[in-house]
Amino acid sequence: MVKNKTFTMLKPDSVENGNIGAILEKITTSGFRIVAMKLTQLTTADAKAFYVVHKDRPFFDDLVEYMTRGPIVAAILEKENAVQDFRTLIGATNPSEAAEGTIRNMFAESISQNAVHGSDSDNNAAIESAFHFSEREMF
Ligand code: CMP
């Protein structure tokens, strides 16, 4: 089967709470290969651009503040059916609705501070990956 890619961020709460290692282990033992990865911090302009689709939502300002308050881990992941399988692995946006054993069920604090991002389509995975990585950073 053809492998494809998805994009993830371990959000500032995951980094602050010391969960980078545990979350990456869950990702890699679930069959994802890390194609690219970096510890970085979003500027306000970065966060506004990345989440532009949510710009009219009431939580937008809080989302930008949250996503810029500290470092994140950005990564590109490869697997068969990567986008859908990763969304299954991370669980529902709201951790109280996330299935047992999913990353958000295990590590997320709330619907707004929900530990990880996962792309919602192949097209967005490509756009989000290009937002953070150049071709020479992908392996
Ligand atoms: P994610 O799905 O990765 O990308 C959009 C983010 O907006 C989402 O994670 C949450 O961090 C945040 N978000 C989504 N819905 C809500 C909501 N109802 N209230 C607050 N924050 C939200």
GROMACS .gro file of N, CA and C and ligand atoms in nm:
model
  439
    1MET      N    1   0.083  -0.120   0.000
    1MET     CA    2   0.000   0.000   0.000
    1MET      C    3   0.087   0.126   0.000
    2VAL      N    4   0.037   0.231  -0.063
    2VAL     CA    5   0.116   0.354  -0.075
    2VAL      C    6   0.122   0.426   0.059
    3LYS      N    7   0.244   0.471   0.094
    3LYS     CA    8   0.258   0.549   0.216
    3LYS      C    9   0.233   0.696   0.184
    4ASN      N   10   0.170   0.766   0.277
    4ASN     CA   11   0.157   0.911   0.260
    4ASN      C   12   0.189   0.980   0.392
    5LYS      N   13   0.176   1.111   0.392
    5LYS     CA   14   0.231   1.189   0.503
    5LYS      C   15   0.124   1.273   0.572
    6THR      N   16   0.150   1.299   0.701
    6THR     CA   17   0.069   1.394   0.773
    6THR      C   18   0.162   1.487   0.852
    7PHE      N   19   0.105   1.594   0.903
    7PHE     CA   20   0.183   1.692   0.979
    7PHE      C   21   0.128   1.699   1.121
    8THR      N   22   0.220   1.710   1.219
    8THR     CA   23   0.177   1.723   1.358
    8THR      C   24   0.254   1.831   1.430
    9MET      N   25   0.193   1.887   1.533
    9MET     CA   26   0.265   1.969   1.631
    9MET      C   27   0.235   1.912   1.769
   10LEU      N   28   0.340   1.894   1.849
   10LEU     CA   29   0.321   1.872   1.992
   10LEU      C   30   0.315   2.012   2.050
   11LYS      N   31   0.198   2.049   2.103
   11LYS     CA   32   0.168   2.188   2.137
   11LYS      C   33   0.239   2.231   2.267
   12PRO      N   34   0.238   2.361   2.298
   12PRO     CA   35   0.314   2.409   2.414
   12PRO      C   36   0.285   2.335   2.545
   13ASP      N   37   0.161   2.292   2.568
   13ASP     CA   38   0.132   2.219   2.693
   13ASP      C   39   0.206   2.086   2.697
   14SER      N   40   0.220   2.019   2.583
   14SER     CA   41   0.293   1.892   2.579
   14SER      C   42   0.440   1.912   2.614
   15VAL      N   43   0.498   2.022   2.562
   15VAL     CA   44   0.638   2.051   2.590
   15VAL      C   45   0.653   2.090   2.738
   16GLU      N   46   0.567   2.180   2.786
   16GLU     CA   47   0.574   2.227   2.926
   16GLU      C   48   0.559   2.111   3.024
   17ASN      N   49   0.474   2.015   2.992
   17ASN     CA   50   0.446   1.906   3.085
   17ASN      C   51   0.545   1.789   3.072
   18GLY      N   52   0.648   1.806   2.989
   18GLY     CA   53   0.752   1.703   2.976
   18GLY      C   54   0.704   1.580   2.903
   19ASN      N   55   0.609   1.596   2.811
   19ASN     CA   56   0.550   1.480   2.744
   19ASN      C   57   0.604   1.454   2.603
   20ILE      N   58   0.709   1.524   2.561
   20ILE     CA   59   0.759   1.503   2.424
   20ILE      C   60   0.796   1.356   2.402
   21GLY      N   61   0.877   1.300   2.492
   21GLY     CA   62   0.926   1.163   2.473
   21GLY      C   63   0.813   1.061   2.470
   22ALA      N   64   0.720   1.074   2.564
   22ALA     CA   65   0.610   0.977   2.572
   22ALA      C   66   0.521   0.983   2.448
   23ILE      N   67   0.495   1.105   2.400
   23ILE     CA   68   0.409   1.118   2.282
   23ILE      C   69   0.480   1.066   2.158
   24LEU      N   70   0.609   1.098   2.143
   24LEU     CA   71   0.682   1.048   2.026
   24LEU      C   72   0.691   0.896   2.028
   25GLU      N   73   0.705   0.837   2.146
   25GLU     CA   74   0.710   0.691   2.154
   25GLU      C   75   0.577   0.631   2.108
   26LYS      N   76   0.468   0.694   2.151
   26LYS     CA   77   0.334   0.646   2.110
   26LYS      C   78   0.320   0.655   1.958
   27ILE      N   79   0.369   0.766   1.902
   27ILE     CA   80   0.360   0.786   1.757
   27ILE      C   81   0.442   0.681   1.682
   28THR      N   82   0.566   0.661   1.725
   28THR     CA   83   0.653   0.569   1.648
   28THR      C   84   0.613   0.424   1.669
   29THR      N   85   0.568   0.389   1.790
   29THR     CA   86   0.524   0.249   1.810
   29THR      C   87   0.389   0.221   1.742
   30SER      N   88   0.323   0.327   1.699
   30SER     CA   89   0.198   0.309   1.622
   30SER      C   90   0.225   0.300   1.473
   31GLY      N   91   0.352   0.296   1.433
   31GLY     CA   92   0.387   0.270   1.294
   31GLY      C   93   0.418   0.391   1.208
   32PHE      N   94   0.427   0.507   1.270
   32PHE     CA   95   0.461   0.627   1.192
   32PHE      C   96   0.613   0.645   1.189
   33ARG      N   97   0.665   0.681   1.071
   33ARG     CA   98   0.808   0.714   1.057
   33ARG      C   99   0.822   0.866   1.059
   34ILE      N  100   0.918   0.916   1.139
   34ILE     CA  101   0.941   1.060   1.146
   34ILE      C  102   1.026   1.101   1.025
   35VAL      N  103   0.967   1.183   0.939
   35VAL     CA  104   1.030   1.228   0.814
   35VAL      C  105   1.106   1.359   0.837
   36ALA      N  106   1.054   1.442   0.928
   36ALA     CA  107   1.114   1.572   0.961
   36ALA      C  108   1.069   1.607   1.102
   37MET      N  109   1.155   1.680   1.178
   37MET     CA  110   1.113   1.718   1.314
   37MET      C  111   1.199   1.834   1.363
   38LYS      N  112   1.137   1.928   1.436
   38LYS     CA  113   1.212   2.036   1.500
   38LYS      C  114   1.139   2.091   1.621
   39LEU      N  115   1.222   2.139   1.719
   39LEU     CA  116   1.170   2.216   1.832
   39LEU      C  117   1.176   2.361   1.789
   40THR      N  118   1.061   2.429   1.794
   40THR     CA  119   1.054   2.566   1.743
   40THR      C  120   0.946   2.642   1.820
   41GLN      N  121   0.936   2.771   1.797
   41GLN     CA  122   0.830   2.848   1.862
   41GLN      C  123   0.760   2.935   1.758
   42LEU      N  124   0.628   2.931   1.758
   42LEU     CA  125   0.551   3.011   1.663
   42LEU      C  126   0.550   3.157   1.706
   43THR      N  127   0.566   3.248   1.612
   43THR     CA  128   0.540   3.390   1.638
   43THR      C  129   0.388   3.412   1.630
   44THR      N  130   0.344   3.529   1.675
   44THR     CA  131   0.200   3.560   1.663
   44THR      C  132   0.158   3.557   1.516
   45ALA      N  133   0.241   3.611   1.429
   45ALA     CA  134   0.208   3.610   1.285
   45ALA      C  135   0.200   3.467   1.232
   46ASP      N  136   0.293   3.382   1.276
   46ASP     CA  137   0.289   3.240   1.234
   46ASP      C  138   0.157   3.175   1.275
   47ALA      N  139   0.120   3.194   1.403
   47ALA     CA  140  -0.001   3.127   1.455
   47ALA      C  141  -0.126   3.179   1.385
   48LYS      N  142  -0.131   3.310   1.363
   48LYS     CA  143  -0.248   3.366   1.293
   48LYS      C  144  -0.258   3.311   1.152
   49ALA      N  145  -0.144   3.294   1.086
   49ALA     CA  146  -0.144   3.241   0.950
   49ALA      C  147  -0.180   3.093   0.949
   50PHE      N  148  -0.120   3.016   1.042
   50PHE     CA  149  -0.144   2.872   1.045
   50PHE      C  150  -0.291   2.840   1.072
   51TYR      N  151  -0.353   2.920   1.160
   51TYR     CA  152  -0.491   2.894   1.201
   51TYR      C  153  -0.591   2.990   1.135
   52VAL      N  154  -0.554   3.045   1.020
   52VAL     CA  155  -0.640   3.145   0.955
   52VAL      C  156  -0.782   3.095   0.932
   53VAL      N  157  -0.797   2.964   0.912
   53VAL     CA  158  -0.930   2.906   0.890
   53VAL      C  159  -1.022   2.929   1.012
   54HIS      N  160  -0.962   2.950   1.129
   54HIS     CA  161  -1.040   2.971   1.252
   54HIS      C  162  -1.052   3.119   1.291
   55LYS      N  163  -1.014   3.211   1.201
   55LYS     CA  164  -0.999   3.353   1.241
   55LYS      C  165  -1.127   3.418   1.292
   56ASP      N  166  -1.242   3.367   1.251
   56ASP     CA  167  -1.368   3.427   1.298
   56ASP      C  168  -1.430   3.352   1.416
   57ARG      N  169  -1.360   3.249   1.465
   57ARG     CA  170  -1.414   3.173   1.578
   57ARG      C  171  -1.388   3.247   1.709
   58PRO      N  172  -1.476   3.232   1.807
   58PRO     CA  173  -1.459   3.306   1.933
   58PRO      C  174  -1.332   3.271   2.009
   59PHE      N  175  -1.278   3.152   1.984
   59PHE     CA  176  -1.158   3.109   2.057
   59PHE      C  177  -1.027   3.147   1.987
   60PHE      N  178  -1.036   3.223   1.875
   60PHE     CA  179  -0.916   3.247   1.794
   60PHE      C  180  -0.803   3.316   1.872
   61ASP      N  181  -0.835   3.424   1.944
   61ASP     CA  182  -0.729   3.498   2.015
   61ASP      C  183  -0.664   3.409   2.122
   62ASP      N  184  -0.746   3.332   2.195
   62ASP     CA  185  -0.690   3.241   2.296
   62ASP      C  186  -0.604   3.134   2.230
   63LEU      N  187  -0.647   3.087   2.113
   63LEU     CA  188  -0.570   2.985   2.041
   63LEU      C  189  -0.433   3.039   2.001
   64VAL      N  190  -0.430   3.162   1.951
   64VAL     CA  191  -0.302   3.223   1.910
   64VAL      C  192  -0.212   3.242   2.033
   65GLU      N  193  -0.270   3.288   2.143
   65GLU     CA  194  -0.190   3.309   2.265
   65GLU      C  195  -0.132   3.176   2.315
   66TYR      N  196  -0.216   3.074   2.319
   66TYR     CA  197  -0.173   2.940   2.363
   66TYR      C  198  -0.061   2.885   2.275
   67MET      N  199  -0.079   2.894   2.144
   67MET     CA  200   0.016   2.831   2.053
   67MET      C  201   0.149   2.906   2.043
   68THR      N  202   0.153   3.029   2.094
   68THR     CA  203   0.277   3.107   2.088
   68THR      C  204   0.346   3.119   2.224
   69ARG      N  205   0.289   3.061   2.327
   69ARG     CA  206   0.341   3.089   2.463
   69ARG      C  207   0.469   3.014   2.497
   70GLY      N  208   0.506   2.918   2.415
   70GLY     CA  209   0.628   2.840   2.439
   70GLY      C  210   0.659   2.753   2.319
   71PRO      N  211   0.770   2.678   2.329
   71PRO     CA  212   0.808   2.595   2.215
   71PRO      C  213   0.709   2.484   2.185
   72ILE      N  214   0.711   2.443   2.060
   72ILE     CA  215   0.635   2.327   2.012
   72ILE      C  216   0.733   2.232   1.943
   73VAL      N  217   0.691   2.108   1.921
   73VAL     CA  218   0.764   2.017   1.832
   73VAL      C  219   0.680   2.003   1.705
   74ALA      N  220   0.737   2.042   1.593
   74ALA     CA  221   0.671   2.025   1.462
   74ALA      C  222   0.732   1.903   1.395
   75ALA      N  223   0.648   1.821   1.332
   75ALA     CA  224   0.700   1.701   1.267
   75ALA      C  225   0.614   1.659   1.149
   76ILE      N  226   0.678   1.594   1.053
   76ILE     CA  227   0.609   1.530   0.943
   76ILE      C  228   0.620   1.379   0.966
   77LEU      N  229   0.508   1.309   0.950
   77LEU     CA  230   0.502   1.166   0.978
   77LEU      C  231   0.456   1.090   0.854
   78GLU      N  232   0.513   0.972   0.833
   78GLU     CA  233   0.478   0.891   0.716
   78GLU      C  234   0.424   0.755   0.758
   79LYS      N  235   0.320   0.714   0.689
   79LYS     CA  236   0.257   0.582   0.715
   79LYS      C  237   0.153   0.559   0.606
   80GLU      N  238   0.114   0.434   0.585
   80GLU     CA  239  -0.004   0.412   0.502
   80GLU      C  240  -0.122   0.481   0.569
   81ASN      N  241  -0.204   0.551   0.491
   81ASN     CA  242  -0.326   0.615   0.544
   81ASN      C  243  -0.293   0.710   0.659
   82ALA      N  244  -0.182   0.787   0.643
   82ALA     CA  245  -0.126   0.865   0.755
   82ALA      C  246  -0.224   0.964   0.816
   83VAL      N  247  -0.296   1.040   0.733
   83VAL     CA  248  -0.382   1.146   0.788
   83VAL      C  249  -0.490   1.086   0.876
   84GLN      N  250  -0.562   0.987   0.824
   84GLN     CA  251  -0.674   0.930   0.900
   84GLN      C  252  -0.624   0.851   1.020
   85ASP      N  253  -0.516   0.771   1.001
   85ASP     CA  254  -0.466   0.690   1.112
   85ASP      C  255  -0.413   0.779   1.225
   86PHE      N  256  -0.352   0.894   1.189
   86PHE     CA  257  -0.302   0.981   1.294
   86PHE      C  258  -0.416   1.048   1.369
   87ARG      N  259  -0.520   1.085   1.297
   87ARG     CA  260  -0.635   1.146   1.366
   87ARG      C  261  -0.702   1.045   1.460
   88THR      N  262  -0.701   0.919   1.419
   88THR     CA  263  -0.752   0.814   1.510
   88THR      C  264  -0.662   0.802   1.633
   89LEU      N  265  -0.530   0.807   1.610
   89LEU     CA  266  -0.435   0.794   1.722
   89LEU      C  267  -0.446   0.910   1.820
   90ILE      N  268  -0.471   1.032   1.771
   90ILE     CA  269  -0.476   1.146   1.864
   90ILE      C  270  -0.612   1.158   1.933
   91GLY      N  271  -0.719   1.113   1.872
   91GLY     CA  272  -0.851   1.117   1.935
   91GLY      C  273  -0.922   1.249   1.909
   92ALA      N  274  -1.042   1.261   1.966
   92ALA     CA  275  -1.129   1.376   1.943
   92ALA      C  276  -1.064   1.506   1.993
   93THR      N  277  -1.104   1.619   1.931
   93THR     CA  278  -1.052   1.751   1.969
   93THR      C  279  -1.068   1.774   2.119
   94ASN      N  280  -1.186   1.739   2.171
   94ASN     CA  281  -1.212   1.754   2.313
   94ASN      C  282  -1.164   1.627   2.386
   95PRO      N  283  -1.063   1.638   2.473
   95PRO     CA  284  -1.009   1.517   2.537
   95PRO      C  285  -1.112   1.439   2.618
   96SER      N  286  -1.218   1.507   2.664
   96SER     CA  287  -1.320   1.433   2.740
   96SER      C  288  -1.400   1.340   2.649
   97GLU      N  289  -1.389   1.362   2.516
   97GLU     CA  290  -1.457   1.275   2.419
   97GLU      C  291  -1.358   1.183   2.347
   98ALA      N  292  -1.229   1.197   2.380
   98ALA     CA  293  -1.126   1.118   2.310
   98ALA      C  294  -1.124   0.975   2.364
   99ALA      N  295  -1.115   0.879   2.272
   99ALA     CA  296  -1.119   0.737   2.311
   99ALA      C  297  -1.002   0.701   2.401
  100GLU      N  298  -1.026   0.601   2.486
  100GLU     CA  299  -0.924   0.547   2.577
  100GLU      C  300  -0.797   0.513   2.497
  101GLY      N  301  -0.682   0.553   2.550
  101GLY     CA  302  -0.555   0.517   2.486
  101GLY      C  303  -0.511   0.612   2.377
  102THR      N  304  -0.597   0.707   2.338
  102THR     CA  305  -0.555   0.805   2.238
  102THR      C  306  -0.465   0.910   2.304
  103ILE      N  307  -0.388   0.980   2.222
  103ILE     CA  308  -0.292   1.076   2.276
  103ILE      C  309  -0.364   1.187   2.354
  104ARG      N  310  -0.474   1.238   2.299
  104ARG     CA  311  -0.545   1.344   2.372
  104ARG      C  312  -0.609   1.291   2.500
  105ASN      N  313  -0.657   1.167   2.497
  105ASN     CA  314  -0.713   1.106   2.619
  105ASN      C  315  -0.604   1.097   2.727
  106MET      N  316  -0.481   1.067   2.685
  106MET     CA  317  -0.373   1.046   2.781
  106MET      C  318  -0.305   1.176   2.825
  107PHE      N  319  -0.295   1.274   2.732
  107PHE     CA  320  -0.208   1.388   2.760
  107PHE      C  321  -0.274   1.525   2.754
  108ALA      N  322  -0.396   1.538   2.700
  108ALA     CA  323  -0.454   1.671   2.681
  108ALA      C  324  -0.528   1.719   2.806
  109GLU      N  325  -0.529   1.850   2.824
  109GLU     CA  326  -0.591   1.911   2.942
  109GLU      C  327  -0.735   1.954   2.915
  110SER      N  328  -0.764   2.004   2.795
  110SER     CA  329  -0.896   2.061   2.766
  110SER      C  330  -0.913   2.071   2.614
  111ILE      N  331  -1.034   2.113   2.571
  111ILE     CA  332  -1.058   2.128   2.427
  111ILE      C  333  -0.966   2.233   2.367
  112SER      N  334  -0.930   2.335   2.442
  112SER     CA  335  -0.843   2.441   2.388
  112SER      C  336  -0.696   2.402   2.399
  113GLN      N  337  -0.659   2.335   2.507
  113GLN     CA  338  -0.519   2.294   2.526
  113GLN      C  339  -0.515   2.143   2.511
  114ASN      N  340  -0.508   2.102   2.385
  114ASN     CA  341  -0.534   1.961   2.355
  114ASN      C  342  -0.412   1.885   2.304
  115ALA      N  343  -0.293   1.927   2.345
  115ALA     CA  344  -0.169   1.849   2.336
  115ALA      C  345  -0.107   1.834   2.198
  116VAL      N  346  -0.189   1.800   2.098
  116VAL     CA  347  -0.133   1.771   1.966
  116VAL      C  348  -0.223   1.823   1.855
  117HIS      N  349  -0.161   1.850   1.741
  117HIS     CA  350  -0.232   1.883   1.618
  117HIS      C  351  -0.211   1.770   1.519
  118GLY      N  352  -0.312   1.742   1.440
  118GLY     CA  353  -0.298   1.649   1.328
  118GLY      C  354  -0.371   1.704   1.207
  119SER      N  355  -0.308   1.701   1.091
  119SER     CA  356  -0.371   1.752   0.968
  119SER      C  357  -0.502   1.680   0.941
  120ASP      N  358  -0.597   1.752   0.877
  120ASP     CA  359  -0.728   1.691   0.852
  120ASP      C  360  -0.747   1.643   0.708
  121SER      N  361  -0.645   1.662   0.623
  121SER     CA  362  -0.654   1.612   0.484
  121SER      C  363  -0.512   1.604   0.426
  122ASP      N  364  -0.498   1.529   0.317
  122ASP     CA  365  -0.366   1.521   0.250
  122ASP      C  366  -0.323   1.659   0.202
  123ASN      N  367  -0.419   1.736   0.150
  123ASN     CA  368  -0.387   1.869   0.099
  123ASN      C  369  -0.337   1.960   0.212
  124ASN      N  370  -0.407   1.960   0.326
  124ASN     CA  371  -0.362   2.043   0.438
  124ASN      C  372  -0.231   1.991   0.497
  125ALA      N  373  -0.210   1.860   0.494
  125ALA     CA  374  -0.082   1.806   0.543
  125ALA      C  375   0.034   1.864   0.461
  126ALA      N  376   0.016   1.872   0.331
  126ALA     CA  377   0.121   1.927   0.244
  126ALA      C  378   0.142   2.076   0.272
  127ILE      N  379   0.032   2.149   0.287
  127ILE     CA  380   0.042   2.294   0.314
  127ILE      C  381   0.109   2.318   0.449
  128GLU      N  382   0.066   2.245   0.551
  128GLU     CA  383   0.120   2.264   0.687
  128GLU      C  384   0.266   2.220   0.696
  129SER      N  385   0.301   2.114   0.624
  129SER     CA  386   0.440   2.068   0.623
  129SER      C  387   0.530   2.174   0.560
  130ALA      N  388   0.484   2.232   0.450
  130ALA     CA  389   0.562   2.335   0.380
  130ALA      C  390   0.571   2.464   0.462
  131PHE      N  391   0.475   2.485   0.550
  131PHE     CA  392   0.477   2.602   0.639
  131PHE      C  393   0.598   2.595   0.732
  132HIS      N  394   0.635   2.473   0.773
  132HIS     CA  395   0.739   2.455   0.876
  132HIS      C  396   0.871   2.402   0.822
  133PHE      N  397   0.871   2.333   0.709
  133PHE     CA  398   0.992   2.264   0.665
  133PHE      C  399   1.024   2.291   0.519
  134SER      N  400   1.153   2.302   0.490
  134SER     CA  401   1.198   2.307   0.351
  134SER      C  402   1.225   2.164   0.304
  135GLU      N  403   1.237   2.145   0.174
  135GLU     CA  404   1.262   2.011   0.118
  135GLU      C  405   1.385   1.947   0.180
  136ARG      N  406   1.488   2.027   0.205
  136ARG     CA  407   1.613   1.967   0.254
  136ARG      C  408   1.606   1.928   0.401
  137GLU      N  409   1.496   1.961   0.469
  137GLU     CA  410   1.477   1.917   0.609
  137GLU      C  411   1.391   1.790   0.617
  138MET      N  412   1.350   1.737   0.501
  138MET     CA  413   1.265   1.617   0.499
  138MET      C  414   1.347   1.497   0.456
  139PHE      N  415   1.333   1.384   0.528
  139PHE     CA  416   1.419   1.268   0.503
  139PHE      C  417   1.340   1.140   0.478
  140CMP     P1  418  -0.674   2.161   1.650
  140CMP     O1  419  -0.793   2.083   1.605
  140CMP     O2  420  -0.539   2.101   1.641
  140CMP     O3  421  -0.674   2.301   1.571
  140CMP     C1  422  -0.766   2.402   1.606
  140CMP     C2  423  -0.752   2.427   1.753
  140CMP     O4  424  -0.841   2.524   1.807
  140CMP     C3  425  -0.791   2.298   1.830
  140CMP     O5  426  -0.696   2.202   1.805
  140CMP     C4  427  -0.797   2.352   1.969
  140CMP     O6  428  -0.668   2.378   2.023
  140CMP     C5  429  -0.868   2.485   1.941
  140CMP     N1  430  -1.012   2.469   1.955
  140CMP     C6  431  -1.096   2.401   1.875
  140CMP     N2  432  -1.223   2.411   1.917
  140CMP     C7  433  -1.219   2.486   2.028
  140CMP     C8  434  -1.319   2.534   2.117
  140CMP     N3  435  -1.448   2.502   2.100
  140CMP     N4  436  -1.280   2.610   2.221
  140CMP     C9  437  -1.151   2.644   2.234
  140CMP     N5  438  -1.050   2.602   2.152
  140CMP    C10  439  -1.084   2.524   2.050
   0.00000   0.00000   0.00000
